[in-house]
Each structure stands twice: as C-alpha cells, then as structure tokens.
Amino acid sequence: MNKGTFVVLASGRGSNFQAIIDRVSDGYINAVCTSLITDNPDAYAILRAKDAGIPAEVVSYRTFPDKNMYENALLATLARYNPDLVVLAGYMRLLGERIVDLYKGKMMNIHPSLLPAFQGLHAQRQALMYGTKVAGCTVHFVTHDMDAGPVIMQRTVQVLDDDDEESLSERILIEEHQVFPEAIKLFFEKKLLIKGRRVFLLPRT
Ligand code: GAR
C-alpha cells in the first residue's frame, strides 16, 4: 500500500520541521514528507529541507500584491503535491477560509501555549506576563478562527521563578518536538477521530 503524504509549511527556523522529518527518517511516522513550503525566502527551514533532500517551495508573501493572490499561489503549490495532511510548523500567517475549508480535518498547527489560553503571537511571553505556573504547547486541527480548532494533544511545562521568555520557550520547544511527531504519526495511523470540538484517540486494533 502507498504511504500517506504530507507537506510542512514553516516561516522561519524550522526546528519543528526538523523534528518531524527526523521521525519520518527513523520510521516512527509512517508517511512521506513531500515538500517544505515557506512564505519566507530567508527561512532557515529551507536549508533543513535541502539537507534532507526534500523539495523546498518558496511562495514569498511579499512578492504578491495582496493576500488573495498569495493564497492563489499557495493553493496551486499545495495542489501540485496533493498531500493527505498539511502541517503548520511555525507558519506565522493566518490562512484564509478557502484553504482551511479545502483541508478541513487535514491540517494541523502547533502553538506554544495551552490553548485556549494565549492565542496569537508571543504566547510564551503572554504566559509569563499573566503569571501562570504551568505553560505548554498544543497541537490542533486548523479551523477558520486563529488557534481555536479541535485540540489533538497538549504537553505541559512548569514555569520556573527565574524563567524569561527565552528559557520558557526553549523548554516548551522540547515538548513541541515530541508531541507534534506523535500527533502526525497518529493521524497517519487513522487513530484520530474528530467529533465536534473534541478529538478522540482510537484504540489500537
Ligand atoms: C514554535 O514555538 C511554534 O510553536 C511557534 O513558532 C515556533 C516555531 O519554531 N508557532 C506559533 O507561534 C504559531 N502561532 P520552529 O520554526 O523552530 O519550529
């Protein structure tokens, strides 16, 4: 049987992308990453893709006159790969409804907070400013509203008294690198069942 395929969208450093493709290489995720797509021609993730022999597609946001034209190009790129799953790994743009609808139940994002707390940018800084004692990360399916889709998995991290944004972000990132590959693995094993807002983990068969 042919393996399932996914593409990763990333805007910058791409450490989550690296963690995911490493888990494809070691056989943990039984699927093929067919492309890295980025909106940022300077993204470090492009080098990671080249190192791994994965095609990197640059759909540079700033070369398009508006968001609609950008998304047309992004849709065309996605269509060429026709992935079973789209993985948003540090992709820092809000996708329009057309794309989200097309990949309903087939697009995942990771966010560095325990959603629904601290949506949007600088989630780790928001947690520190609020003063929570626990922080973490969330993998969720993407819906129209930002950082608001059905939660697949979450991991918690203790906030330490001497944490700053950098130290907290680093510890959350360690969890991100574990939980995101796990969610993708389960998706390709067809173990994730979405019922309304809840995602259930189906038992082993
Ligand atoms: C990660 O911490 C990810 O959770 C966050 O950006 C970072 C990307 O790092 N994503 C968001 O904040 C999305 N709202 P990476 O490029 O090294 O994977």
XYZ file of C-alpha atoms and ligand atoms in Angstrom:
223
model
C 0.000 0.000 0.000
C 1.229 3.501 -0.815
C 2.294 5.619 2.138
C 0.388 8.761 3.038
C 1.986 12.105 2.267
C 2.218 15.464 3.990
C 3.680 18.883 3.346
C 5.035 21.228 6.005
C 4.503 24.989 5.993
C 7.108 26.898 8.003
C 8.116 30.559 8.106
C 11.455 30.558 9.913
C 13.849 28.430 11.932
C 12.075 25.155 11.246
C 13.105 23.198 14.339
C 9.676 21.534 14.438
C 10.013 20.676 10.749
C 13.384 19.069 11.563
C 11.939 17.104 14.491
C 9.151 15.812 12.257
C 11.315 14.739 9.336
C 13.771 13.098 11.742
C 10.880 10.958 12.987
C 9.992 10.075 9.399
C 13.612 9.038 8.780
C 13.712 6.779 11.830
C 10.424 5.131 10.855
C 8.318 6.479 13.735
C 5.980 8.330 11.321
C 4.812 6.043 8.558
C 4.323 8.701 5.866
C 6.347 10.747 3.383
C 7.094 14.458 3.668
C 6.889 15.564 0.034
C 7.664 19.261 0.410
C 8.521 22.171 2.651
C 6.584 25.278 1.660
C 7.594 28.655 3.049
C 6.346 32.217 2.735
C 9.815 33.494 3.664
C 12.730 33.185 1.206
C 15.187 33.579 4.108
C 13.700 30.811 6.265
C 16.338 28.520 7.781
C 13.856 25.692 7.234
C 14.793 25.797 3.511
C 18.337 24.656 4.346
C 16.980 21.887 6.530
C 14.806 20.693 3.615
C 17.765 20.754 1.221
C 19.875 18.767 3.682
C 17.129 16.175 3.899
C 16.561 16.020 0.133
C 13.022 17.374 0.464
C 11.857 19.872 -2.192
C 11.569 23.405 -0.774
C 8.959 25.650 -2.349
C 9.182 29.377 -1.695
C 5.867 31.165 -2.108
C 7.124 34.522 -0.937
C 4.339 36.572 0.602
C 5.883 39.923 -0.228
C 6.073 39.256 -3.967
C 2.266 39.230 -4.262
C 0.065 42.353 -4.428
C -2.406 41.045 -1.843
C -3.282 38.104 0.391
C -5.727 36.691 -2.148
C -3.060 36.445 -4.858
C -0.610 34.960 -2.370
C -3.130 32.313 -1.395
C -3.862 31.501 -5.051
C -0.184 30.698 -5.484
C -0.076 28.754 -2.230
C -3.147 26.747 -3.265
C -1.574 25.953 -6.627
C 1.600 24.755 -4.895
C -0.384 22.630 -2.457
C -2.409 21.174 -5.336
C 0.785 20.030 -7.079
C 1.651 17.902 -4.052
C -1.936 16.920 -3.220
C -0.988 15.980 0.379
C -3.083 13.883 2.750
C -2.082 16.247 5.565
C -0.843 19.840 5.770
C 1.359 20.548 8.791
C 1.776 24.135 10.008
C 5.075 24.154 11.904
C 5.892 27.726 12.829
C 3.950 29.086 9.865
C 3.238 32.614 11.007
C 0.316 33.628 8.767
C -3.391 33.275 9.165
C -4.759 31.178 6.311
C -7.941 32.247 4.538
C -11.169 30.281 4.573
C -10.707 28.758 1.105
C -7.545 26.907 2.115
C -8.822 25.988 5.570
C -12.050 24.581 4.091
C -10.178 22.578 1.475
C -8.052 20.877 4.144
C -10.713 20.580 6.836
C -9.685 17.819 9.251
C -6.429 17.504 7.296
C -4.451 20.496 8.547
C -2.628 20.653 11.901
C -0.918 23.508 13.701
C 1.311 23.704 16.757
C 1.012 26.599 19.152
C 3.307 27.298 22.130
C 0.620 27.622 24.789
C -2.070 25.560 26.460
C -4.953 26.707 24.265
C -7.368 28.383 24.596
C -5.005 30.488 26.716
C -2.640 32.870 24.962
C -3.590 32.690 21.316
C -1.656 34.657 18.713
C 1.902 35.947 18.806
C 4.385 35.649 21.691
C 2.336 33.051 23.556
C 5.206 32.248 25.937
C 5.629 35.938 26.799
C 1.876 36.177 27.380
C 2.034 33.264 29.837
C 4.892 34.902 31.762
C 3.129 38.257 31.853
C -0.057 36.626 33.099
C 1.898 34.750 35.749
C 0.693 31.213 35.088
C 2.565 28.431 36.887
C 2.069 25.980 34.036
C 2.654 26.610 30.333
C 2.959 24.263 27.376
C 2.043 23.589 23.791
C -0.970 22.444 21.808
C -1.359 20.560 18.536
C -4.760 21.244 16.997
C -6.674 20.937 13.765
C -6.973 24.230 11.916
C -10.333 25.947 11.611
C -11.355 29.444 10.499
C -10.577 31.079 13.837
C -6.946 31.525 14.853
C -5.569 28.942 17.313
C -9.086 27.708 18.035
C -9.565 24.347 16.285
C -10.153 20.959 17.950
C -7.251 20.056 20.256
C -5.360 16.895 19.346
C -2.674 16.840 22.054
C -1.166 19.099 24.693
C 2.006 18.974 26.780
C 2.630 20.954 29.940
C 5.774 22.653 31.233
C 6.288 24.127 34.719
C 7.010 27.851 34.754
C 10.060 28.482 36.963
C 10.573 31.604 39.062
C 13.664 32.590 37.119
C 12.198 31.902 33.653
C 12.388 34.536 30.960
C 10.765 34.299 27.547
C 13.797 32.540 26.075
C 14.205 29.881 28.751
C 10.493 29.099 28.871
C 10.285 28.951 25.059
C 13.225 26.532 24.963
C 11.601 24.117 27.411
C 8.259 24.311 25.609
C 10.065 23.649 22.324
C 11.469 20.374 23.682
C 7.872 19.250 24.252
C 6.779 20.541 20.826
C 9.422 18.373 19.165
C 7.943 15.292 20.812
C 4.228 15.932 20.652
C 3.991 17.135 17.049
C 5.532 13.985 15.506
C 3.282 11.918 17.775
C 0.130 13.673 16.524
C 1.236 13.218 12.909
C 2.001 9.550 13.484
C -1.481 9.021 14.944
C -3.089 10.870 12.029
C -1.478 8.501 9.533
C -2.454 5.515 11.630
C -6.038 6.830 11.321
C -6.308 6.913 15.106
C -7.663 10.476 15.400
C -11.421 10.869 15.419
C -12.869 14.394 15.357
C -16.305 14.767 16.961
C -17.317 18.393 17.144
C -14.713 20.199 19.219
C -13.192 17.020 20.622
C -10.574 14.738 19.135
C -10.636 11.145 20.349
C -7.746 8.731 20.224
C -8.965 5.429 18.826
C -7.672 2.273 20.490
C -5.105 0.049 18.826
C -6.638 -2.551 16.527
C 7.308 27.243 17.657
O 7.485 27.527 19.034
C 5.833 27.178 17.324
O 5.052 26.618 18.330
C 5.513 28.643 17.143
O 6.620 29.184 16.465
C 7.778 28.432 16.813
C 8.408 27.974 15.523
O 9.651 27.371 15.778
N 4.301 28.826 16.396
C 3.449 29.805 16.623
O 3.630 30.664 17.467
C 2.219 29.801 15.736
N 1.222 30.662 16.274
P 10.356 26.490 14.677
O 10.359 27.324 13.385
O 11.742 26.279 15.192
O 9.591 25.223 14.517
